[in-house]
Amino acid sequence: MPAKKFLARIKKQILYKFKFLAFMKTIQEYIEENKVRFLDELFDFIRIPSISAKPENKADMLKAAEYVKKSILDAGADAAEIISTDGFPVVYGEKMVDPEAPTVLVYGHYDVQPVEPLDLWESPPFEPEIREGKIYARGADDDKGQMFMHVKAFEFLMATNTLPCNVKFMIEGEEEIGSPSLKKFCSENVKKLAADVILISDTTMLAQDLPSITVGLRGLSYMEVEVTGPNRDLHSGLYGGAVMNPANALAKMIASLTDENNHITIGGFYDDVMEVDQTERKAMARAPFSLETYKKAIEIDKEVGESGFTTPERTGIRPSLDVNGIWGGYTGEGAKTVLPSKAYAKISMRLVPHQKSKKIDALFETHMQAIAPDGVRVKVKSLHGGEGYVSPIDTIAYQAASRACETTFGKKPIPVRSGGSIPIVSDFEEVLGIKSILLGFGLDSDAIHSPNENYPLYNFYKGIETIPYFYNFFAEMQK
Ligand code: BES
Ligand code: MN
Ligand code: MN
């Protein structure tokens, strides 16, 4: 290579390095200068009790949507709107910098889970409080805290005039109830939502010093079972022993759904399960995991699951079946001697790639009817569901996310398959033809969906710091 060309290349590299270091410093300074305001704004957002599952919070849902719209506009979007759907509205916003530049679509949700049991909260769920460096509140992590990091990262890029991509925001209000309206919304807005990648922060990382990128989500079949016996509640002395008790029947049926190896006994349940080969299992096993820490964190003495698989495999690559709630008969204080007329259970099945939730719903129903004992009738209905997702790691988007984490954590992130579900992600691929990157900053200890949900300030600010690098690397690698 001629000396001149060589020198020019070196010069370019030095200049790039210099610009990069300057960018790094600006992000850190911007966060430092604005960190109190970021938190104040997040707290105002969290204070709106946007529980999608509860009809009495309908007005709050609209308030939360307004709040998201305003924050996207304040951060520098060209436009933002609240678009009505068959259910709760979607907030859409965008900033187009250059038609030639790549486009990133940010997805998140402004709805949260119900807060019960309320008495187990140490501070009120919608009055955010900082204790030991963590924000305690419903939605602190899932997903208000994580979604808001994107708004603030975008604000930084706008304020410093360094946004290298077009950005679109699609923030929905029905994720926690199974996104019933979003698939239709997507199919009606394919053009509007066109993008090169969907960027989502709604998952976890392994630990504060172990960045990771979620490369798998499980699918879901969520069922409700109703077992009916006699036409009214009966005196458990006058009738006990002579009538099939629907609560007893349901308990037996549920108990038989898994065998001694914790295999699910529903006929055909495993037919489509994608078996993961040894090479990939070995690779997965390299992710740090301490069974002792795991057990201690949730105070159990023994882990239990499908034989032949490790704990991370049991949630990452294997399906599961769990009762989420079970009721019937007298559940009030003290004793009431009654043989219930009806008993109910809500049962979730987490699915893995290639299992189809509709097919699993049908297998479940057939199986429950088949094992119902004499003397009761069984009704099964599907509450919601969706497919799993596996995200490839040989894409520009994955590499950009990986380099972003490497820059801010000083470590290459580990690809991890999560046990959780975001069913709409597979619909995004089907309807919009766009793959998603799951760049989550939550921790398992954040207690999402539980009392005392929390989100460490460290993760909140680290997310805001990391996201701008994703845009940078993603735009740079497209060239
Ligand atoms: N953010 C979670 C999903 C999640 C959390 C995935 C952590 C991976 C790691 C999401 O809000 C959620 O709770 N999803 C529901 C599914 C939905 C259909 C109700 C779930 O997984 O139960
Ligand atoms: Mn979520
Ligand atoms: Mn959730």
Coordinates of C-alpha atoms in Angstrom, one line a residue, residues 99-426:
P99 CA -34.8 8.6 3.8
E100 CA -31.5 6.8 3.0
A101 CA -30.7 6.1 6.6
P102 CA -31.8 2.9 8.3
T103 CA -34.9 3.0 10.4
V104 CA -35.3 1.6 13.9
L105 CA -38.8 0.9 15.3
V106 CA -38.9 1.0 19.1
Y107 CA -41.6 -1.1 20.7
G108 CA -42.6 -1.0 24.3
H109 CA -45.8 -1.0 26.5
Y110 CA -47.3 1.6 28.8
D111 CA -49.7 -0.8 30.5
V112 CA -48.8 -2.6 33.7
Q113 CA -49.9 -5.7 35.6
P114 CA -52.4 -5.5 38.5
V115 CA -50.8 -4.9 41.9
E116 CA -52.5 -7.5 44.1
P117 CA -51.7 -8.6 46.8
L118 CA -51.5 -5.0 48.0
D119 CA -50.6 -5.7 51.6
L120 CA -47.3 -7.2 50.6
W121 CA -46.0 -3.9 49.1
E122 CA -43.6 -2.0 51.3
S123 CA -44.6 1.3 49.7
P124 CA -47.7 2.0 47.6
P125 CA -47.3 0.6 44.1
F126 CA -48.0 3.9 42.3
E127 CA -46.0 6.1 44.5
P128 CA -42.5 5.4 43.3
E129 CA -39.8 5.4 46.0
I130 CA -36.1 5.0 45.9
R131 CA -34.7 2.6 48.5
E132 CA -31.1 1.2 48.3
G133 CA -30.6 2.5 44.8
K134 CA -33.7 1.0 43.4
I135 CA -37.0 2.5 42.2
Y136 CA -39.8 0.6 43.8
A137 CA -43.2 0.8 42.0
R138 CA -45.4 -1.1 39.6
G139 CA -44.0 -0.6 36.1
A140 CA -40.6 0.6 37.4
D141 CA -39.0 -2.1 35.2
D142 CA -41.9 -3.7 33.2
D143 CA -42.1 -1.8 31.1
K144 CA -42.3 1.9 32.0
G145 CA -38.7 2.2 33.3
Q146 CA -37.3 0.2 30.3
M147 CA -39.4 2.0 27.7
F148 CA -38.6 5.4 29.1
M149 CA -34.9 4.7 28.7
H150 CA -35.5 4.8 24.9
V151 CA -37.3 8.1 25.1
K152 CA -34.4 9.6 27.0
A153 CA -31.7 8.0 24.7
F154 CA -33.6 9.5 21.8
E155 CA -33.8 12.9 23.6
F156 CA -30.0 12.8 24.0
L157 CA -29.4 12.1 20.3
M158 CA -31.8 14.9 19.3
A159 CA -30.3 17.4 21.8
T160 CA -26.8 16.7 20.5
N161 CA -27.8 16.5 16.9
T162 CA -26.2 13.0 16.6
L163 CA -29.2 10.8 15.6
P164 CA -27.9 8.6 12.8
C165 CA -31.1 6.7 12.1
N166 CA -34.7 7.3 11.5
V167 CA -36.6 6.4 14.6
K168 CA -40.2 5.3 15.0
F169 CA -41.9 4.6 18.3
M170 CA -44.8 2.1 18.7
I171 CA -45.9 2.0 22.4
E172 CA -48.9 -0.2 23.1
G173 CA -51.3 -0.5 26.0
E174 CA -52.3 -4.1 25.9
E175 CA -49.1 -6.2 26.3
E176 CA -50.0 -7.4 29.7
I177 CA -53.3 -8.7 28.5
G178 CA -51.9 -10.5 25.5
S179 CA -51.8 -7.7 22.9
P180 CA -55.3 -8.5 21.5
S181 CA -55.5 -5.5 19.1
L182 CA -51.9 -5.1 18.0
K183 CA -51.6 -7.7 15.3
K184 CA -54.5 -6.1 13.4
F185 CA -53.0 -2.6 14.1
C186 CA -49.8 -3.8 12.5
S187 CA -51.5 -5.3 9.4
E188 CA -53.4 -2.1 8.9
N189 CA -50.2 0.0 9.2
V190 CA -47.5 -2.0 7.5
K191 CA -46.2 1.0 5.5
K192 CA -46.2 3.4 8.5
L193 CA -44.3 0.9 10.6
A194 CA -41.7 0.0 7.9
A195 CA -38.3 -0.4 9.5
D196 CA -35.0 -2.3 9.3
V197 CA -35.3 -3.6 12.9
I198 CA -37.5 -3.5 15.9
L199 CA -35.7 -2.6 19.1
I200 CA -37.2 -3.7 22.4
S201 CA -36.2 -3.3 26.1
D202 CA -38.7 -5.5 27.9
T203 CA -36.5 -8.4 29.0
T204 CA -33.7 -9.1 31.5
M205 CA -30.0 -9.3 31.6
L206 CA -28.0 -12.0 33.6
A207 CA -26.6 -9.6 36.2
Q208 CA -25.6 -5.9 36.5
D209 CA -22.1 -6.7 35.4
L210 CA -23.1 -9.4 32.9
P211 CA -24.8 -7.8 29.8
S212 CA -26.8 -10.2 27.8
I213 CA -29.1 -10.1 24.8
T214 CA -32.3 -12.1 24.8
V215 CA -32.3 -14.4 21.7
G216 CA -35.3 -16.5 22.6
L217 CA -38.8 -16.0 24.1
R218 CA -41.3 -18.7 24.9
G219 CA -44.7 -18.9 23.4
L220 CA -47.8 -19.1 25.5
S221 CA -51.2 -20.9 25.8
Y222 CA -53.2 -19.5 28.7
M223 CA -56.3 -21.4 29.5
E224 CA -59.2 -21.2 32.0
V225 CA -60.9 -24.4 33.2
E226 CA -64.3 -24.6 34.7
V227 CA -65.5 -27.8 36.4
T228 CA -69.1 -28.2 37.3
G229 CA -70.6 -30.8 39.6
P230 CA -74.0 -30.5 41.3
N231 CA -76.4 -27.7 40.4
R232 CA -75.8 -25.8 43.7
D233 CA -73.3 -25.8 46.6
L234 CA -74.1 -28.7 48.9
H235 CA -73.8 -29.4 52.6
S236 CA -70.5 -31.3 52.8
G237 CA -71.8 -33.5 55.5
L238 CA -75.2 -34.4 54.0
Y239 CA -73.7 -35.0 50.5
G240 CA -69.9 -35.6 51.1
G241 CA -68.7 -38.9 50.0
A242 CA -71.7 -39.5 47.6
V243 CA -71.2 -36.8 45.0
M244 CA -68.1 -36.0 42.8
N245 CA -66.7 -32.7 44.3
P246 CA -65.6 -30.5 41.3
A247 CA -62.7 -29.1 43.4
N248 CA -61.4 -32.6 44.2
A249 CA -61.9 -33.5 40.5
L250 CA -60.0 -30.5 39.3
A251 CA -57.2 -31.1 41.7
K252 CA -56.8 -34.7 40.5
M253 CA -56.9 -33.6 36.9
I254 CA -54.3 -31.0 37.4
A255 CA -52.1 -33.3 39.4
S256 CA -52.1 -35.8 36.5
L257 CA -51.0 -33.2 33.9
T258 CA -47.3 -33.9 34.8
D259 CA -45.7 -37.2 35.6
E260 CA -43.0 -38.3 38.0
N261 CA -40.3 -36.9 35.6
N262 CA -42.2 -33.6 35.3
H263 CA -43.1 -34.4 31.8
I264 CA -46.4 -33.0 30.6
T265 CA -48.8 -35.8 29.9
I266 CA -51.1 -34.1 27.4
G267 CA -51.2 -36.3 24.3
G268 CA -49.1 -34.8 21.4
F269 CA -47.9 -32.0 23.6
Y270 CA -44.2 -32.5 22.7
D271 CA -44.8 -33.4 19.0
D272 CA -43.5 -30.1 17.6
V273 CA -41.0 -29.2 20.2
M274 CA -37.7 -28.2 18.6
E275 CA -35.0 -30.3 20.3
V276 CA -31.9 -28.2 20.8
D277 CA -28.7 -30.1 19.9
Q278 CA -25.7 -30.8 22.2
T279 CA -23.5 -28.1 20.6
E280 CA -26.1 -25.4 21.3
R281 CA -26.8 -26.8 24.8
K282 CA -23.1 -26.7 25.5
A283 CA -22.9 -23.1 24.3
M284 CA -25.8 -22.2 26.5
A285 CA -24.2 -23.8 29.5
R286 CA -21.3 -21.3 29.2
A287 CA -23.5 -18.5 30.4
P288 CA -22.8 -18.0 34.1
F289 CA -25.5 -19.5 36.4
S290 CA -25.4 -20.3 40.0
L291 CA -28.0 -22.7 41.2
E292 CA -27.3 -21.8 44.8
T293 CA -27.9 -18.1 44.2
Y294 CA -31.0 -18.9 42.3
K295 CA -32.5 -21.0 45.1
K296 CA -31.5 -18.5 47.7
A297 CA -33.0 -15.5 45.9
I298 CA -36.5 -17.2 45.9
E299 CA -36.0 -19.1 49.2
I300 CA -36.5 -22.7 47.9
D301 CA -34.5 -25.7 49.1
K302 CA -34.7 -27.7 45.9
E303 CA -35.2 -26.8 42.3
V304 CA -37.7 -29.0 40.4
G305 CA -38.3 -29.6 36.7
E306 CA -38.2 -31.9 33.7
S307 CA -35.6 -34.5 34.3
G308 CA -32.6 -34.5 32.0
F309 CA -32.4 -30.7 31.8
T310 CA -30.6 -28.0 33.7
T311 CA -32.5 -25.1 35.3
P312 CA -31.7 -22.5 32.6
E313 CA -32.7 -25.2 30.0
R314 CA -36.0 -25.9 31.7
T315 CA -37.0 -22.2 31.2
G316 CA -35.1 -21.5 28.1
I317 CA -35.6 -24.4 25.7
R318 CA -38.3 -26.6 27.3
P319 CA -42.1 -26.1 27.6
S320 CA -43.8 -25.9 30.9
L321 CA -47.3 -26.1 32.5
D322 CA -48.4 -24.2 35.6
V323 CA -51.5 -23.3 37.6
N324 CA -51.6 -19.5 37.9
G325 CA -54.7 -19.5 40.0
I326 CA -57.2 -21.9 41.4
W327 CA -60.5 -21.3 43.2
G328 CA -63.9 -22.6 44.1
G329 CA -66.1 -23.2 47.1
Y330 CA -65.6 -21.3 50.3
T331 CA -62.4 -19.3 50.5
G332 CA -63.4 -16.7 53.1
E333 CA -62.2 -16.5 56.7
G334 CA -63.0 -19.5 59.0
A335 CA -64.8 -22.6 58.0
K336 CA -68.0 -23.1 56.0
T337 CA -68.9 -26.7 55.3
V338 CA -69.7 -26.7 51.7
L339 CA -69.2 -29.0 48.7
P340 CA -68.8 -26.5 45.8
S341 CA -70.9 -26.6 42.7
K342 CA -68.0 -25.3 40.6
A343 CA -64.2 -25.1 40.6
Y344 CA -61.9 -23.2 38.4
A345 CA -58.2 -22.9 37.4
K346 CA -56.2 -20.7 35.2
I347 CA -53.4 -22.6 33.6
S348 CA -50.5 -21.4 31.5
M349 CA -48.3 -23.4 29.2
R350 CA -45.1 -21.9 28.1
L351 CA -44.1 -23.1 24.6
V352 CA -40.9 -23.4 22.7
P353 CA -40.2 -22.8 19.0
H354 CA -42.3 -24.8 16.5
Q355 CA -45.1 -25.5 19.1
K356 CA -48.2 -23.6 17.9
S357 CA -50.3 -22.1 20.6
K358 CA -53.7 -22.8 18.9
K359 CA -52.8 -26.4 18.4
I360 CA -51.7 -26.7 22.1
D361 CA -55.0 -25.1 23.2
A362 CA -56.9 -27.8 21.3
L363 CA -54.8 -30.6 22.7
F364 CA -55.3 -29.3 26.2
E365 CA -59.0 -29.1 25.8
T366 CA -59.3 -32.6 24.4
H367 CA -57.1 -33.9 27.2
M368 CA -59.1 -32.2 29.9
Q369 CA -62.4 -33.5 28.6
A370 CA -60.9 -37.0 28.4
I371 CA -59.6 -37.1 31.9
A372 CA -62.7 -35.6 33.5
P373 CA -64.0 -38.1 36.1
D374 CA -67.7 -39.2 36.1
G375 CA -70.0 -36.7 37.8
V376 CA -68.6 -33.5 36.5
R377 CA -68.6 -31.5 33.3
V378 CA -65.6 -29.5 32.1
K379 CA -65.5 -26.3 30.1
V380 CA -62.2 -25.0 28.7
K381 CA -61.5 -21.7 27.2
S382 CA -58.4 -20.0 25.9
L383 CA -57.7 -16.5 27.4
H384 CA -54.8 -15.6 25.2
G385 CA -51.6 -17.0 23.7
G386 CA -49.0 -16.6 21.1
E387 CA -45.9 -18.1 19.6
G388 CA -42.3 -18.1 20.8
Y389 CA -39.4 -16.3 19.1
V390 CA -35.8 -17.1 18.3
S391 CA -33.6 -14.3 17.2
P392 CA -30.6 -14.9 15.0
I393 CA -27.2 -13.6 16.1
D394 CA -25.6 -13.3 12.7
T395 CA -27.4 -10.0 11.9
I396 CA -26.2 -6.4 11.8
A397 CA -28.7 -5.6 14.5
Y398 CA -27.4 -8.2 16.9
Q399 CA -23.8 -7.1 16.2
A400 CA -24.8 -3.5 16.8
A401 CA -26.5 -4.4 20.1
S402 CA -23.5 -6.5 21.1
R403 CA -21.0 -3.7 20.4
A404 CA -23.2 -1.2 22.2
C405 CA -23.1 -3.4 25.4
E406 CA -19.4 -4.0 25.0
T407 CA -18.8 -0.3 24.9
T408 CA -20.8 0.6 28.1
F409 CA -20.3 -2.6 30.1
G410 CA -16.7 -3.4 29.0
K411 CA -17.8 -6.9 28.3
K412 CA -19.3 -8.8 25.3
P413 CA -22.9 -9.6 26.1
I414 CA -24.0 -13.3 26.3
P415 CA -26.9 -14.4 24.1
V416 CA -29.6 -15.9 26.4
R417 CA -32.9 -17.7 25.9
S418 CA -35.5 -16.3 28.3
G419 CA -38.5 -18.2 29.7
G420 CA -40.8 -15.2 29.4
S421 CA -43.1 -14.3 26.5
I422 CA -43.8 -11.3 24.4
P423 CA -46.1 -13.0 21.9
I424 CA -46.4 -10.0 19.6
V425 CA -42.7 -10.3 18.6
S426 CA -43.4 -13.3 16.4

